[in-house]
mmCIF file of the C-alpha atoms, coordinates in Angstrom:
data_MODEL
# 
_entry.id   MODEL 
# 
loop_
_atom_site.group_PDB 
_atom_site.id 
_atom_site.type_symbol 
_atom_site.label_atom_id 
_atom_site.label_alt_id 
_atom_site.label_comp_id 
_atom_site.label_asym_id 
_atom_site.label_entity_id 
_atom_site.label_seq_id 
_atom_site.pdbx_PDB_ins_code 
_atom_site.Cartn_x 
_atom_site.Cartn_y 
_atom_site.Cartn_z 
_atom_site.occupancy 
_atom_site.B_iso_or_equiv 
_atom_site.pdbx_formal_charge 
_atom_site.auth_seq_id 
_atom_site.auth_comp_id 
_atom_site.auth_asym_id 
_atom_site.auth_atom_id 
_atom_site.pdbx_PDB_model_num 
ATOM 1   C CA . UNK A 1 1   ? 73.609 125.473 74.277 1.00 0.00 ? 1   UNK A CA 1 
ATOM 2   C CA . UNK A 1 2   ? 75.292 122.171 75.170 1.00 0.00 ? 2   UNK A CA 1 
ATOM 3   C CA . UNK A 1 3   ? 73.216 119.009 74.882 1.00 0.00 ? 3   UNK A CA 1 
ATOM 4   C CA . UNK A 1 4   ? 73.782 115.309 75.516 1.00 0.00 ? 4   UNK A CA 1 
ATOM 5   C CA . UNK A 1 5   ? 72.281 113.279 72.648 1.00 0.00 ? 5   UNK A CA 1 
ATOM 6   C CA . UNK A 1 6   ? 70.028 110.408 73.734 1.00 0.00 ? 6   UNK A CA 1 
ATOM 7   C CA . UNK A 1 7   ? 69.489 109.133 70.167 1.00 0.00 ? 7   UNK A CA 1 
ATOM 8   C CA . UNK A 1 8   ? 71.363 109.341 66.879 1.00 0.00 ? 8   UNK A CA 1 
ATOM 9   C CA . UNK A 1 9   ? 70.427 112.484 64.955 1.00 0.00 ? 9   UNK A CA 1 
ATOM 10  C CA . UNK A 1 10  ? 71.453 112.451 61.308 1.00 0.00 ? 10  UNK A CA 1 
ATOM 11  C CA . UNK A 1 11  ? 74.020 115.118 60.389 1.00 0.00 ? 11  UNK A CA 1 
ATOM 12  C CA . UNK A 1 12  ? 74.145 116.277 64.043 1.00 0.00 ? 12  UNK A CA 1 
ATOM 13  C CA . UNK A 1 13  ? 75.715 113.496 66.097 1.00 0.00 ? 13  UNK A CA 1 
ATOM 14  C CA . UNK A 1 14  ? 75.556 110.048 67.599 1.00 0.00 ? 14  UNK A CA 1 
ATOM 15  C CA . UNK A 1 15  ? 73.824 108.986 70.808 1.00 0.00 ? 15  UNK A CA 1 
ATOM 16  C CA . UNK A 1 16  ? 76.032 109.577 73.829 1.00 0.00 ? 16  UNK A CA 1 
ATOM 17  C CA . UNK A 1 17  ? 77.830 112.659 72.513 1.00 0.00 ? 17  UNK A CA 1 
ATOM 18  C CA . UNK A 1 18  ? 77.891 116.089 74.083 1.00 0.00 ? 18  UNK A CA 1 
ATOM 19  C CA . UNK A 1 19  ? 77.518 118.692 71.333 1.00 0.00 ? 19  UNK A CA 1 
ATOM 20  C CA . UNK A 1 20  ? 77.007 122.425 71.101 1.00 0.00 ? 20  UNK A CA 1 
ATOM 21  C CA . UNK A 1 21  ? 73.961 123.566 69.114 1.00 0.00 ? 21  UNK A CA 1 
ATOM 22  C CA . UNK A 1 22  ? 72.022 126.783 68.581 1.00 0.00 ? 22  UNK A CA 1 
ATOM 23  C CA . UNK A 1 23  ? 69.594 127.592 71.409 1.00 0.00 ? 23  UNK A CA 1 
ATOM 24  C CA . UNK A 1 24  ? 66.505 127.493 69.197 1.00 0.00 ? 24  UNK A CA 1 
ATOM 25  C CA . UNK A 1 25  ? 67.425 124.200 67.544 1.00 0.00 ? 25  UNK A CA 1 
ATOM 26  C CA . UNK A 1 26  ? 68.225 122.635 70.891 1.00 0.00 ? 26  UNK A CA 1 
ATOM 27  C CA . UNK A 1 27  ? 65.053 123.813 72.611 1.00 0.00 ? 27  UNK A CA 1 
ATOM 28  C CA . UNK A 1 28  ? 62.544 123.493 69.781 1.00 0.00 ? 28  UNK A CA 1 
ATOM 29  C CA . UNK A 1 29  ? 63.800 120.346 68.084 1.00 0.00 ? 29  UNK A CA 1 
ATOM 30  C CA . UNK A 1 30  ? 66.146 118.212 70.178 1.00 0.00 ? 30  UNK A CA 1 
ATOM 31  C CA . UNK A 1 31  ? 64.654 118.763 73.632 1.00 0.00 ? 31  UNK A CA 1 
ATOM 32  C CA . UNK A 1 32  ? 61.044 118.879 72.419 1.00 0.00 ? 32  UNK A CA 1 
ATOM 33  C CA . UNK A 1 33  ? 61.391 115.491 70.687 1.00 0.00 ? 33  UNK A CA 1 
ATOM 34  C CA . UNK A 1 34  ? 63.356 113.994 73.583 1.00 0.00 ? 34  UNK A CA 1 
ATOM 35  C CA . UNK A 1 35  ? 66.396 113.402 71.379 1.00 0.00 ? 35  UNK A CA 1 
ATOM 36  C CA . UNK A 1 36  ? 68.698 115.188 73.828 1.00 0.00 ? 36  UNK A CA 1 
ATOM 37  C CA . UNK A 1 37  ? 69.056 116.506 77.373 1.00 0.00 ? 37  UNK A CA 1 
ATOM 38  C CA . UNK A 1 38  ? 70.450 119.932 78.212 1.00 0.00 ? 38  UNK A CA 1 
ATOM 39  C CA . UNK A 1 39  ? 73.890 119.888 79.826 1.00 0.00 ? 39  UNK A CA 1 
ATOM 40  C CA . UNK A 1 40  ? 74.191 122.322 82.731 1.00 0.00 ? 40  UNK A CA 1 
ATOM 41  C CA . UNK A 1 41  ? 77.251 123.006 84.923 1.00 0.00 ? 41  UNK A CA 1 
ATOM 42  C CA . UNK A 1 42  ? 75.616 120.874 87.654 1.00 0.00 ? 42  UNK A CA 1 
ATOM 43  C CA . UNK A 1 43  ? 75.135 117.715 85.580 1.00 0.00 ? 43  UNK A CA 1 
ATOM 44  C CA . UNK A 1 44  ? 78.076 118.072 83.150 1.00 0.00 ? 44  UNK A CA 1 
ATOM 45  C CA . UNK A 1 45  ? 80.362 115.645 85.028 1.00 0.00 ? 45  UNK A CA 1 
ATOM 46  C CA . UNK A 1 46  ? 77.832 112.820 84.999 1.00 0.00 ? 46  UNK A CA 1 
ATOM 47  C CA . UNK A 1 47  ? 77.254 113.257 81.261 1.00 0.00 ? 47  UNK A CA 1 
ATOM 48  C CA . UNK A 1 48  ? 81.013 113.211 80.612 1.00 0.00 ? 48  UNK A CA 1 
ATOM 49  C CA . UNK A 1 49  ? 81.232 109.862 82.438 1.00 0.00 ? 49  UNK A CA 1 
ATOM 50  C CA . UNK A 1 50  ? 78.319 108.514 80.386 1.00 0.00 ? 50  UNK A CA 1 
ATOM 51  C CA . UNK A 1 51  ? 80.013 109.797 77.218 1.00 0.00 ? 51  UNK A CA 1 
ATOM 52  C CA . UNK A 1 52  ? 83.146 107.728 77.983 1.00 0.00 ? 52  UNK A CA 1 
ATOM 53  C CA . UNK A 1 53  ? 81.061 104.584 78.529 1.00 0.00 ? 53  UNK A CA 1 
ATOM 54  C CA . UNK A 1 54  ? 79.232 105.133 75.241 1.00 0.00 ? 54  UNK A CA 1 
ATOM 55  C CA . UNK A 1 55  ? 82.572 105.639 73.422 1.00 0.00 ? 55  UNK A CA 1 
ATOM 56  C CA . UNK A 1 56  ? 83.732 102.184 74.547 1.00 0.00 ? 56  UNK A CA 1 
ATOM 57  C CA . UNK A 1 57  ? 80.495 100.627 73.308 1.00 0.00 ? 57  UNK A CA 1 
ATOM 58  C CA . UNK A 1 58  ? 80.832 102.454 69.979 1.00 0.00 ? 58  UNK A CA 1 
ATOM 59  C CA . UNK A 1 59  ? 84.287 100.962 69.444 1.00 0.00 ? 59  UNK A CA 1 
ATOM 60  C CA . UNK A 1 60  ? 82.913 97.435  69.863 1.00 0.00 ? 60  UNK A CA 1 
ATOM 61  C CA . UNK A 1 61  ? 79.974 98.166  67.556 1.00 0.00 ? 61  UNK A CA 1 
ATOM 62  C CA . UNK A 1 62  ? 82.283 99.810  64.980 1.00 0.00 ? 62  UNK A CA 1 
ATOM 63  C CA . UNK A 1 63  ? 84.438 96.686  64.856 1.00 0.00 ? 63  UNK A CA 1 
ATOM 64  C CA . UNK A 1 64  ? 81.417 94.429  64.301 1.00 0.00 ? 64  UNK A CA 1 
ATOM 65  C CA . UNK A 1 65  ? 79.976 96.842  61.741 1.00 0.00 ? 65  UNK A CA 1 
ATOM 66  C CA . UNK A 1 66  ? 83.202 97.032  59.759 1.00 0.00 ? 66  UNK A CA 1 
ATOM 67  C CA . UNK A 1 67  ? 83.368 93.235  59.639 1.00 0.00 ? 67  UNK A CA 1 
ATOM 68  C CA . UNK A 1 68  ? 79.778 93.166  58.351 1.00 0.00 ? 68  UNK A CA 1 
ATOM 69  C CA . UNK A 1 69  ? 80.634 95.848  55.772 1.00 0.00 ? 69  UNK A CA 1 
ATOM 70  C CA . UNK A 1 70  ? 83.525 93.736  54.447 1.00 0.00 ? 70  UNK A CA 1 
ATOM 71  C CA . UNK A 1 71  ? 81.184 90.763  54.166 1.00 0.00 ? 71  UNK A CA 1 
ATOM 72  C CA . UNK A 1 72  ? 78.560 92.807  52.272 1.00 0.00 ? 72  UNK A CA 1 
ATOM 73  C CA . UNK A 1 73  ? 80.779 94.947  50.014 1.00 0.00 ? 73  UNK A CA 1 
ATOM 74  C CA . UNK A 1 74  ? 80.828 93.706  46.422 1.00 0.00 ? 74  UNK A CA 1 
ATOM 75  C CA . UNK A 1 75  ? 78.249 90.982  47.099 1.00 0.00 ? 75  UNK A CA 1 
ATOM 76  C CA . UNK A 1 76  ? 76.336 89.874  44.000 1.00 0.00 ? 76  UNK A CA 1 
ATOM 77  C CA . UNK A 1 77  ? 72.666 88.927  44.387 1.00 0.00 ? 77  UNK A CA 1 
ATOM 78  C CA . UNK A 1 78  ? 70.354 87.560  41.685 1.00 0.00 ? 78  UNK A CA 1 
ATOM 79  C CA . UNK A 1 79  ? 66.580 87.997  41.780 1.00 0.00 ? 79  UNK A CA 1 
ATOM 80  C CA . UNK A 1 80  ? 64.230 86.170  39.399 1.00 0.00 ? 80  UNK A CA 1 
ATOM 81  C CA . UNK A 1 81  ? 61.163 88.206  38.454 1.00 0.00 ? 81  UNK A CA 1 
ATOM 82  C CA . UNK A 1 82  ? 58.400 88.178  35.857 1.00 0.00 ? 82  UNK A CA 1 
ATOM 83  C CA . UNK A 1 83  ? 59.168 90.639  33.075 1.00 0.00 ? 83  UNK A CA 1 
ATOM 84  C CA . UNK A 1 84  ? 57.296 92.339  30.254 1.00 0.00 ? 84  UNK A CA 1 
ATOM 85  C CA . UNK A 1 85  ? 58.471 91.624  26.698 1.00 0.00 ? 85  UNK A CA 1 
ATOM 86  C CA . UNK A 1 86  ? 60.552 94.846  26.725 1.00 0.00 ? 86  UNK A CA 1 
ATOM 87  C CA . UNK A 1 87  ? 62.515 93.822  29.874 1.00 0.00 ? 87  UNK A CA 1 
ATOM 88  C CA . UNK A 1 88  ? 60.587 95.898  32.410 1.00 0.00 ? 88  UNK A CA 1 
ATOM 89  C CA . UNK A 1 89  ? 59.389 94.443  35.704 1.00 0.00 ? 89  UNK A CA 1 
ATOM 90  C CA . UNK A 1 90  ? 55.817 94.054  36.835 1.00 0.00 ? 90  UNK A CA 1 
ATOM 91  C CA . UNK A 1 91  ? 56.185 96.519  39.734 1.00 0.00 ? 91  UNK A CA 1 
ATOM 92  C CA . UNK A 1 92  ? 59.605 97.160  41.252 1.00 0.00 ? 92  UNK A CA 1 
ATOM 93  C CA . UNK A 1 93  ? 62.077 95.594  43.650 1.00 0.00 ? 93  UNK A CA 1 
ATOM 94  C CA . UNK A 1 94  ? 61.585 96.859  47.198 1.00 0.00 ? 94  UNK A CA 1 
ATOM 95  C CA . UNK A 1 95  ? 63.785 96.957  50.299 1.00 0.00 ? 95  UNK A CA 1 
ATOM 96  C CA . UNK A 1 96  ? 62.116 93.992  52.012 1.00 0.00 ? 96  UNK A CA 1 
ATOM 97  C CA . UNK A 1 97  ? 63.037 91.730  49.090 1.00 0.00 ? 97  UNK A CA 1 
ATOM 98  C CA . UNK A 1 98  ? 66.692 92.773  49.409 1.00 0.00 ? 98  UNK A CA 1 
ATOM 99  C CA . UNK A 1 99  ? 66.539 92.172  53.200 1.00 0.00 ? 99  UNK A CA 1 
ATOM 100 C CA . UNK A 1 100 ? 65.123 88.671  52.609 1.00 0.00 ? 100 UNK A CA 1 
ATOM 101 C CA . UNK A 1 101 ? 67.844 87.768  50.079 1.00 0.00 ? 101 UNK A CA 1 
ATOM 102 C CA . UNK A 1 102 ? 70.582 89.010  52.409 1.00 0.00 ? 102 UNK A CA 1 
ATOM 103 C CA . UNK A 1 103 ? 69.017 87.093  55.326 1.00 0.00 ? 103 UNK A CA 1 
ATOM 104 C CA . UNK A 1 104 ? 69.325 83.889  53.273 1.00 0.00 ? 104 UNK A CA 1 
ATOM 105 C CA . UNK A 1 105 ? 73.057 84.614  53.043 1.00 0.00 ? 105 UNK A CA 1 
ATOM 106 C CA . UNK A 1 106 ? 73.302 85.138  56.820 1.00 0.00 ? 106 UNK A CA 1 
ATOM 107 C CA . UNK A 1 107 ? 73.449 88.951  56.729 1.00 0.00 ? 107 UNK A CA 1 
ATOM 108 C CA . UNK A 1 108 ? 71.032 90.787  59.009 1.00 0.00 ? 108 UNK A CA 1 
ATOM 109 C CA . UNK A 1 109 ? 70.000 94.320  57.969 1.00 0.00 ? 109 UNK A CA 1 
ATOM 110 C CA . UNK A 1 110 ? 66.778 96.321  58.234 1.00 0.00 ? 110 UNK A CA 1 
ATOM 111 C CA . UNK A 1 111 ? 64.626 97.810  55.489 1.00 0.00 ? 111 UNK A CA 1 
ATOM 112 C CA . UNK A 1 112 ? 65.575 101.330 56.559 1.00 0.00 ? 112 UNK A CA 1 
ATOM 113 C CA . UNK A 1 113 ? 69.250 100.571 55.877 1.00 0.00 ? 113 UNK A CA 1 
ATOM 114 C CA . UNK A 1 114 ? 68.602 99.767  52.206 1.00 0.00 ? 114 UNK A CA 1 
ATOM 115 C CA . UNK A 1 115 ? 69.059 102.743 49.860 1.00 0.00 ? 115 UNK A CA 1 
ATOM 116 C CA . UNK A 1 116 ? 68.265 102.630 46.165 1.00 0.00 ? 116 UNK A CA 1 
ATOM 117 C CA . UNK A 1 117 ? 69.859 105.199 43.854 1.00 0.00 ? 117 UNK A CA 1 
ATOM 118 C CA . UNK A 1 118 ? 66.646 104.968 41.868 1.00 0.00 ? 118 UNK A CA 1 
ATOM 119 C CA . UNK A 1 119 ? 63.928 102.339 41.942 1.00 0.00 ? 119 UNK A CA 1 
ATOM 120 C CA . UNK A 1 120 ? 64.683 99.043  40.219 1.00 0.00 ? 120 UNK A CA 1 
ATOM 121 C CA . UNK A 1 121 ? 62.083 98.536  37.494 1.00 0.00 ? 121 UNK A CA 1 
ATOM 122 C CA . UNK A 1 122 ? 64.035 96.829  34.698 1.00 0.00 ? 122 UNK A CA 1 
ATOM 123 C CA . UNK A 1 123 ? 66.103 93.712  34.155 1.00 0.00 ? 123 UNK A CA 1 
ATOM 124 C CA . UNK A 1 124 ? 69.853 93.965  34.390 1.00 0.00 ? 124 UNK A CA 1 
ATOM 125 C CA . UNK A 1 125 ? 72.434 94.854  37.003 1.00 0.00 ? 125 UNK A CA 1 
ATOM 126 C CA . UNK A 1 126 ? 71.725 97.531  39.637 1.00 0.00 ? 126 UNK A CA 1 
ATOM 127 C CA . UNK A 1 127 ? 73.733 98.881  42.583 1.00 0.00 ? 127 UNK A CA 1 
ATOM 128 C CA . UNK A 1 128 ? 72.100 99.081  46.014 1.00 0.00 ? 128 UNK A CA 1 
ATOM 129 C CA . UNK A 1 129 ? 73.709 100.776 49.028 1.00 0.00 ? 129 UNK A CA 1 
ATOM 130 C CA . UNK A 1 130 ? 73.436 99.295  52.519 1.00 0.00 ? 130 UNK A CA 1 
ATOM 131 C CA . UNK A 1 131 ? 73.769 102.112 55.069 1.00 0.00 ? 131 UNK A CA 1 
ATOM 132 C CA . UNK A 1 132 ? 75.346 100.518 58.145 1.00 0.00 ? 132 UNK A CA 1 
ATOM 133 C CA . UNK A 1 133 ? 76.542 103.828 59.607 1.00 0.00 ? 133 UNK A CA 1 
ATOM 134 C CA . UNK A 1 134 ? 77.269 107.347 58.420 1.00 0.00 ? 134 UNK A CA 1 
ATOM 135 C CA . UNK A 1 135 ? 80.718 106.238 57.206 1.00 0.00 ? 135 UNK A CA 1 
ATOM 136 C CA . UNK A 1 136 ? 80.199 102.561 56.325 1.00 0.00 ? 136 UNK A CA 1 
ATOM 137 C CA . UNK A 1 137 ? 77.988 102.202 53.281 1.00 0.00 ? 137 UNK A CA 1 
ATOM 138 C CA . UNK A 1 138 ? 78.884 99.066  51.313 1.00 0.00 ? 138 UNK A CA 1 
ATOM 139 C CA . UNK A 1 139 ? 77.367 98.520  47.876 1.00 0.00 ? 139 UNK A CA 1 
ATOM 140 C CA . UNK A 1 140 ? 75.875 95.277  46.607 1.00 0.00 ? 140 UNK A CA 1 
ATOM 141 C CA . UNK A 1 141 ? 75.135 94.371  43.015 1.00 0.00 ? 141 UNK A CA 1 
ATOM 142 C CA . UNK A 1 142 ? 71.559 93.194  42.371 1.00 0.00 ? 142 UNK A CA 1 
ATOM 143 C CA . UNK A 1 143 ? 71.041 91.353  39.086 1.00 0.00 ? 143 UNK A CA 1 
ATOM 144 C CA . UNK A 1 144 ? 67.447 91.032  37.837 1.00 0.00 ? 144 UNK A CA 1 
ATOM 145 C CA . UNK A 1 145 ? 66.768 88.096  35.506 1.00 0.00 ? 145 UNK A CA 1 
ATOM 146 C CA . UNK A 1 146 ? 63.664 86.630  33.908 1.00 0.00 ? 146 UNK A CA 1 
ATOM 147 C CA . UNK A 1 147 ? 61.838 83.741  35.577 1.00 0.00 ? 147 UNK A CA 1 
# 
């Protein structure tokens, strides 16, 4: 079954692509959740035109995203937190705190783009990945120090 993706589907494809998927997956998952539209011989030409338009937009977005990735990659951020005597945090650092710190530096990302290898619950240096796209995932260094 050929489908035209309306939204990005992780590990399947990006919005605006025409892909071939299994009939059951297409019908029961993609079409049911309105993530895609079935491509038939009658409407295939119009979807191919839309695909070309989306490709041009993706190139512009990819350029902006790669510039943002260069700006983020290797960035060092310091957070001051209250600590126990043994160096552990009261609670943990969450994604919204990272978003706020990056916003102060003029970098706009969402909470869903922040990926922790494991939760940050101790003082020291930790790596946090910012998922800008499936290929661009710059890493920042978050340093936790005592208040």
